[in-house]
Short mmCIF file of C-alpha atoms in Angstrom, two decimals:
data_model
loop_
_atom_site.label_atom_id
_atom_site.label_comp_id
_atom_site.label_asym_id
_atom_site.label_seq_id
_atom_site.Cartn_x
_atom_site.Cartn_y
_atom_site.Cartn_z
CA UNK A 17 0.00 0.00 0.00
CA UNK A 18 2.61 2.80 0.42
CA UNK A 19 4.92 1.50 -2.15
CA UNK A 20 1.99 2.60 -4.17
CA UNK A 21 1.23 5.51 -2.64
CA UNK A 22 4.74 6.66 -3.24
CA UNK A 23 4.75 5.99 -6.56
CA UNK A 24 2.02 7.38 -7.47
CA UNK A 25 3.17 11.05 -5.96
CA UNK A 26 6.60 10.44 -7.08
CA UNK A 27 5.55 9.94 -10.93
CA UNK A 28 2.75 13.09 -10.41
CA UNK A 29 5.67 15.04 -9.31
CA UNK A 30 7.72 14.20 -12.02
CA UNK A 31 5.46 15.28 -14.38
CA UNK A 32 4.91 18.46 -13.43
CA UNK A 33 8.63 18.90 -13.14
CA UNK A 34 8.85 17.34 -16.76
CA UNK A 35 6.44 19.47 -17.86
CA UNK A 36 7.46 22.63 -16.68
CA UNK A 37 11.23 22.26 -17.88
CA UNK A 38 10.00 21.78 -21.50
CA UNK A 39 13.11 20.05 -21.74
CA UNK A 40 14.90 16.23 -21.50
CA UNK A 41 18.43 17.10 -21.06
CA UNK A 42 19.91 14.23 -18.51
CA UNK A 43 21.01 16.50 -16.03
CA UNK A 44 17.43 18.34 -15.65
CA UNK A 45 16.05 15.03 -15.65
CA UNK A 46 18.39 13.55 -12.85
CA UNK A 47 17.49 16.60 -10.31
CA UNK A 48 14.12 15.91 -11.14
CA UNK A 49 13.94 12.03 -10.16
CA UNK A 50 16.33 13.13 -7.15
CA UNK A 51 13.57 15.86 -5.59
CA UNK A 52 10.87 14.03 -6.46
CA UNK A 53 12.10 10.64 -5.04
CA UNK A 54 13.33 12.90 -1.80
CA UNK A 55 9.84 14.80 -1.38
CA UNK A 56 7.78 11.14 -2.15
CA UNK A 57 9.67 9.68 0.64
CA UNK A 58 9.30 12.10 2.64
CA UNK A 59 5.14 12.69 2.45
CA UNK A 60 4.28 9.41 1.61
CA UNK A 61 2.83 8.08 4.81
CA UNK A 62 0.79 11.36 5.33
CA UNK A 63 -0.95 11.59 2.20
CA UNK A 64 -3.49 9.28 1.80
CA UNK A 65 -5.46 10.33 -1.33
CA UNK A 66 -3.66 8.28 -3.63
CA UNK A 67 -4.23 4.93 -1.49
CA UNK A 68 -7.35 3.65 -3.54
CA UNK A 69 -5.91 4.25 -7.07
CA UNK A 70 -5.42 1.07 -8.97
CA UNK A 71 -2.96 0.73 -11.90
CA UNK A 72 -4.36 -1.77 -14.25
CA UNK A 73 -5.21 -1.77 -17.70
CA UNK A 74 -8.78 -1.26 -17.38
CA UNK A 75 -8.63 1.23 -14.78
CA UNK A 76 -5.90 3.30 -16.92
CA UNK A 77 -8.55 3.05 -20.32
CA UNK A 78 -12.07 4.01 -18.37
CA UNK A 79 -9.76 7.30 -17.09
CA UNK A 80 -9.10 8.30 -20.67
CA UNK A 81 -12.98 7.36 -22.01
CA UNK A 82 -14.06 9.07 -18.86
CA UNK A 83 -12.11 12.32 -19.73
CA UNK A 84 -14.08 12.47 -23.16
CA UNK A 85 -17.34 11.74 -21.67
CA UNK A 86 -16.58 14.58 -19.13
CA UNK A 87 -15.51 17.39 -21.94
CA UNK A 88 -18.73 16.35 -24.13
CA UNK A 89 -20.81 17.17 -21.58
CA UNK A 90 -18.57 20.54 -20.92
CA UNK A 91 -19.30 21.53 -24.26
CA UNK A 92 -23.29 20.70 -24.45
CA UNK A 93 -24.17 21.93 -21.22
CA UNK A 94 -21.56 25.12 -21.51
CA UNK A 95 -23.90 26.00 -24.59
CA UNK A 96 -26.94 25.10 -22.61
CA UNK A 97 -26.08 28.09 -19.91
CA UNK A 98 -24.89 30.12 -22.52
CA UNK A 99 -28.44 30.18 -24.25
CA UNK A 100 -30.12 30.78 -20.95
CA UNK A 101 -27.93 33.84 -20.43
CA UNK A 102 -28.33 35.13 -23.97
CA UNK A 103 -32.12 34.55 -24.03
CA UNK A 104 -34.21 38.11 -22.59
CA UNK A 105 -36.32 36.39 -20.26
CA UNK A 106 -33.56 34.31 -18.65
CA UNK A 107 -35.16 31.15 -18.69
CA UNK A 108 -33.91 29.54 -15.59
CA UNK A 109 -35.66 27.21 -12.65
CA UNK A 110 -33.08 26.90 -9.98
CA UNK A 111 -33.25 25.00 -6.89
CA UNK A 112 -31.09 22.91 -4.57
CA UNK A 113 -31.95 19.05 -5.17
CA UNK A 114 -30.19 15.37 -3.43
CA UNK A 115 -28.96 13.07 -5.34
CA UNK A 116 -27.35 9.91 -4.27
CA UNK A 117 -24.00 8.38 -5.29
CA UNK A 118 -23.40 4.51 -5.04
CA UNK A 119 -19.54 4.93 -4.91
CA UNK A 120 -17.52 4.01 -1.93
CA UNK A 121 -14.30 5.17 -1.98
CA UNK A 122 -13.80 8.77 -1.15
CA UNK A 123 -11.24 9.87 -4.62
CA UNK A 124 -14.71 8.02 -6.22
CA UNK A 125 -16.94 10.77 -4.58
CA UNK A 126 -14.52 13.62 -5.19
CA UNK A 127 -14.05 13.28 -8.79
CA UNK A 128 -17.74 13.11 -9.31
CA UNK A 129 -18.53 16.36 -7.17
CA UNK A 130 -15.92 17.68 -9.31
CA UNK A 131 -17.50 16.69 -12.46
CA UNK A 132 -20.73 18.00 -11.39
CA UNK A 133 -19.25 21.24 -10.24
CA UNK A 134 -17.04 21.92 -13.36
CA UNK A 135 -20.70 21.36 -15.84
CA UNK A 136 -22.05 24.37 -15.72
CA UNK A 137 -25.68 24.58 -14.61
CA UNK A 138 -25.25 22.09 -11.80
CA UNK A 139 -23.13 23.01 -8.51
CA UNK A 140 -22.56 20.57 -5.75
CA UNK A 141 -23.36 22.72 -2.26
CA UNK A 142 -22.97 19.75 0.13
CA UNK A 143 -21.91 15.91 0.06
CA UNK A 144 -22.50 14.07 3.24
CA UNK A 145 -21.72 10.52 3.07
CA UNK A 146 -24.04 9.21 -0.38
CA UNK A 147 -26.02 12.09 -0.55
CA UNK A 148 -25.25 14.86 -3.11
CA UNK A 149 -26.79 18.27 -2.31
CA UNK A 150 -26.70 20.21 -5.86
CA UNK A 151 -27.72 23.28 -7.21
CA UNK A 152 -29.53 23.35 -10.06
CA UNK A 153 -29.40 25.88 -12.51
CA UNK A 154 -32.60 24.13 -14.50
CA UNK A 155 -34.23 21.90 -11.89
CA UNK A 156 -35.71 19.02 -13.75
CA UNK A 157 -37.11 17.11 -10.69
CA UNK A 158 -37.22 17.24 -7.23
CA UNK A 159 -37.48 13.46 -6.37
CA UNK A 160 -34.33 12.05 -5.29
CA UNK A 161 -34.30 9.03 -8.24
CA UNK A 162 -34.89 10.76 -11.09
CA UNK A 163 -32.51 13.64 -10.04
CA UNK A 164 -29.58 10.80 -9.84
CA UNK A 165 -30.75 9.19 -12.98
CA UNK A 166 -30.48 12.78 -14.62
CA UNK A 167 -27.30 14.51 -12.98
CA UNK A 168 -25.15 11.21 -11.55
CA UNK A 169 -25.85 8.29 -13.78
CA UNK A 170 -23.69 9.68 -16.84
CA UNK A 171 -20.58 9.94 -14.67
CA UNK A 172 -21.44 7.45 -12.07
CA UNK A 173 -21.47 4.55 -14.65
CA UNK A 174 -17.54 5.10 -15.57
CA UNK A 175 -16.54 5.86 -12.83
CA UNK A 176 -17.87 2.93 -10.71
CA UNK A 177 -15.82 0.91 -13.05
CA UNK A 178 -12.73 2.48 -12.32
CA UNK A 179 -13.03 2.97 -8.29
CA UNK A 180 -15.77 0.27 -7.85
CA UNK B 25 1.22 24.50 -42.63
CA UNK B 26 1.91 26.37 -39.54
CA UNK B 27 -0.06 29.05 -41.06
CA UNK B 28 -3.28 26.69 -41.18
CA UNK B 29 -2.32 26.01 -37.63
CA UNK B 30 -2.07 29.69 -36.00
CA UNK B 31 -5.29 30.44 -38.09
CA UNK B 32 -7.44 27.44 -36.21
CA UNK B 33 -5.82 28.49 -33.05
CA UNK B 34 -6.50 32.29 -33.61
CA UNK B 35 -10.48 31.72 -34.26
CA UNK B 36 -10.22 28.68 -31.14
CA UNK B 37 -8.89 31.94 -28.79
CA UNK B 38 -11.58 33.96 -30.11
CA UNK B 39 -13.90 30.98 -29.47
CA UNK B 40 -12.81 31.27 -25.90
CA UNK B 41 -13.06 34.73 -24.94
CA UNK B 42 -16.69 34.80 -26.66
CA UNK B 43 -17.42 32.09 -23.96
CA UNK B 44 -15.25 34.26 -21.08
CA UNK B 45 -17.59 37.35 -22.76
CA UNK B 46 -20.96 35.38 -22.18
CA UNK B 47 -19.42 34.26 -18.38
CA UNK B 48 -19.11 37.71 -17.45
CA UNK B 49 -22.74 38.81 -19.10
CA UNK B 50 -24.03 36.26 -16.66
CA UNK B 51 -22.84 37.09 -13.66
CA UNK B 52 -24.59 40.50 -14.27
CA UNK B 53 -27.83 39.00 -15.20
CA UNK B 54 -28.71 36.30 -13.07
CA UNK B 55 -30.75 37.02 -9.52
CA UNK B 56 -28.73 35.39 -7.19
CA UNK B 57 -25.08 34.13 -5.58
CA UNK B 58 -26.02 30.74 -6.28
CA UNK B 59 -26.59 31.04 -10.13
CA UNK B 60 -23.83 33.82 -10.36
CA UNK B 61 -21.15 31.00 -9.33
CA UNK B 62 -23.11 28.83 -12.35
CA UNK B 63 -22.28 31.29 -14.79
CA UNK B 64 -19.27 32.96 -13.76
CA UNK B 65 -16.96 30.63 -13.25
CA UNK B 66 -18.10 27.89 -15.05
CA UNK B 67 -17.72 29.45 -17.83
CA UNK B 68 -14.44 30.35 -17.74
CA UNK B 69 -13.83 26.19 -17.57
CA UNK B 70 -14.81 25.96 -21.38
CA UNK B 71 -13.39 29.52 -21.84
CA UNK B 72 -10.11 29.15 -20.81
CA UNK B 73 -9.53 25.58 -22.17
CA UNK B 74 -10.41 26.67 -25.68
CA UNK B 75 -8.27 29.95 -25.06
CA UNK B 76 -5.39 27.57 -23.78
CA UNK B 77 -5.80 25.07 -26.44
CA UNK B 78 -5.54 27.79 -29.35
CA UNK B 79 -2.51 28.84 -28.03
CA UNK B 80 -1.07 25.87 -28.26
CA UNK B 81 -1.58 25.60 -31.85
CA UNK B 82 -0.21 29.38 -32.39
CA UNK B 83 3.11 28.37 -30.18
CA UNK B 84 3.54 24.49 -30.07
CA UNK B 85 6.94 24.86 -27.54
CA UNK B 86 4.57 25.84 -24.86
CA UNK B 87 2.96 22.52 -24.53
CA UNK B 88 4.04 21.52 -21.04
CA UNK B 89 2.90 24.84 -19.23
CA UNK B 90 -0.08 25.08 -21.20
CA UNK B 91 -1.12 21.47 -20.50
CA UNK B 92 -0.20 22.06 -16.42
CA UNK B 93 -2.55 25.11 -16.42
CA UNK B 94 -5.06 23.22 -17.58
CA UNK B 95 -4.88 20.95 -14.97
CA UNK B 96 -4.49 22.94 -12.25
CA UNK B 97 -7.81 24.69 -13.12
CA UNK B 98 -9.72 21.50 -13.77
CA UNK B 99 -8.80 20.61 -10.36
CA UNK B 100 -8.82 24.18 -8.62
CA UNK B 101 -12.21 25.43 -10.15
CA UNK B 102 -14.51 23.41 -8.81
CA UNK B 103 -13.09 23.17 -5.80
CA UNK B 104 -13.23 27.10 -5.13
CA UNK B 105 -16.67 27.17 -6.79
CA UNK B 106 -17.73 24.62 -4.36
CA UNK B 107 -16.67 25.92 -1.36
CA UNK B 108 -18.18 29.46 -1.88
CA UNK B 109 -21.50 27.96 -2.63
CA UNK B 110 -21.20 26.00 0.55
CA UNK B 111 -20.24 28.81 2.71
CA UNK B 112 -22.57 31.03 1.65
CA UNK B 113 -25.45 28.02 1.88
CA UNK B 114 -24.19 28.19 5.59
CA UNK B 115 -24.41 31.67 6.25
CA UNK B 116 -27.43 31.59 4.52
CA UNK B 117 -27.44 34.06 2.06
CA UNK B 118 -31.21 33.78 0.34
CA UNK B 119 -31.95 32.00 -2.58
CA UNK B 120 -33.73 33.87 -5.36
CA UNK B 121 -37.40 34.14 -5.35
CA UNK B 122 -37.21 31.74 -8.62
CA UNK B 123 -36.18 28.66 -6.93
CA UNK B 124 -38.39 26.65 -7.06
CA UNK B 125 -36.58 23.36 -4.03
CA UNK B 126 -33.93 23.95 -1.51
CA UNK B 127 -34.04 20.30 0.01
CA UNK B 128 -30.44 21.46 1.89
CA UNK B 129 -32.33 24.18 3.79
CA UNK B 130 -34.71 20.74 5.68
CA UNK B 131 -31.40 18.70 6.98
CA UNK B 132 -30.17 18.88 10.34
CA UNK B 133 -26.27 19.01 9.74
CA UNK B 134 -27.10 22.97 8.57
CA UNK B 135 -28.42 23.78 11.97
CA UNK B 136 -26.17 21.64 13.28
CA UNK B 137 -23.13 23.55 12.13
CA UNK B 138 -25.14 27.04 12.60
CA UNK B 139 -25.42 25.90 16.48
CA UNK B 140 -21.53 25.37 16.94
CA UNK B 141 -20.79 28.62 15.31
CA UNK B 142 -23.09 30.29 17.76
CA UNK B 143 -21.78 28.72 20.85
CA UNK B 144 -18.23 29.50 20.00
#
């Protein structure tokens, strides 16, 4: 388990470095694995984020189809607000609804609070334990169900896959 | 070739500040905090990605800073968003006189927190 952990923050670390060099000279490369090896080693018993990632093949390819999913729904409902805020009457219906989440694992519930946050028209306010609180820009339903089956399914699916 | 390239990226920039543009239009239209987070900073998400993205065609060599600022506001933005709308649910700044459900206001873990702020 903290092999894994350590890993994990030693090859994020990495790439940032790696990324913000621009550049794969050896010696800019050896500092880099030095620090980040040092810092890993360093915080990888206190950070505990990383400690339900898995590394496998499937995980790895619902991550990347997960990461489309998530920008096609930026794009329609980014164009969805964007009508409502061009239109004169300013068509919206907003309201705080619950949804509820069947994920376990906590990186599980924070990536899809994220998603939900980052769509625009839908804000999560609150999350305790499986229950979502989110603002709605359009409200489509106030019972708890069909609210999930509208707002949580689409990311929910993927992600159950990866986190379980 | 290039030129093709810097031409997509140009009109992909311009792409992105029209959605910045419409961002900023709704945070001085909508009613409330609630639906000004909605529209203000959400739409800088799509905004600044497309911005970001056509600037990578117009200078390819800034790949790796461009691609890190992306990611650090997919994972920042939300975040921030959240946490106003949270705060302010606490302090309870009113919703709109649109909204039609606020199924936070019933729970007990509002009043809950409310009670320990008081006390302190």
């Amino acid at each position: 388990m903290k092999v894994k952990n350590i890993a994990a923050i030693f090859l994020i670390l990495l790439s940032i470095w790696i990324l913000l060099n621009n550049q794969f000279q050896i010696e800019v490369m050896i500092i880099g694995v030095i620090l980040s090896f040092v810092i890993s080693i360093i915080m990888g018993s206190r950070i505990t984020v990383f400690n339900e990632l898995k590394f496998s093949f499937k995980s790895v390819f619902y991550t990347i189809w997960y990461l489309f999913v998530f920008l096609a729904e930026l794009v329609k409902s980014n164009l969805d607000v964007a009508r409502r805020v061009l239109t004169p009457s300013l068509p919206i219906n907003p309201g705080i609804i619950k949804t509820k989440t069947v994920l376990k694992s906590k990186m599980g519930r924070m990536i899809l609070a994220n998603s939900i946050t980052l769509t625009p028209g839908t804000l999560t306010v609150d999350i305790e334990d499986d229950i979502l609180y989110i603002h709605c820009i359009d409200v489509c339903c106030e019972d708890i169900d069909k609210a999930t089956a509208a707002i949580v399914d689409k990311f929910e699916k993927i992600l159950v896959k990866i986190y379980g | 070739m290039g030129n093709i390239l810097e031409i997509i990226g140009a009109v992909l920039v311009l792409l992105g500040s029209v959605f910045l543009f419409l961002g900023a239009l709704g945070l001085v239209r909508m009613p409330d905090l609630y639906n000004r987070i909605q529209a203000g900073t959400k739409a800088s998400t799509l905004g600044t990605f497309l911005t970001l993205f056509g600037l990578l065609l117009i200078i390819p060599e800034w790949w790796g800073k461009l691609v890190l600022l992306m990611t650090f506001i997919l994972i920042t933005n939300p975040v921030s968003s959240h946490v106003l709308a949270r705060a302010a649910h606490y302090i309870k700044i009113p919703l709109t006189d649109k909204t039609v459900a606020d199924l936070l206001n019933k729970e007990k873990t509002t009043y809950k927190v409310n009670e320990e702020i008081k006390n302190e």
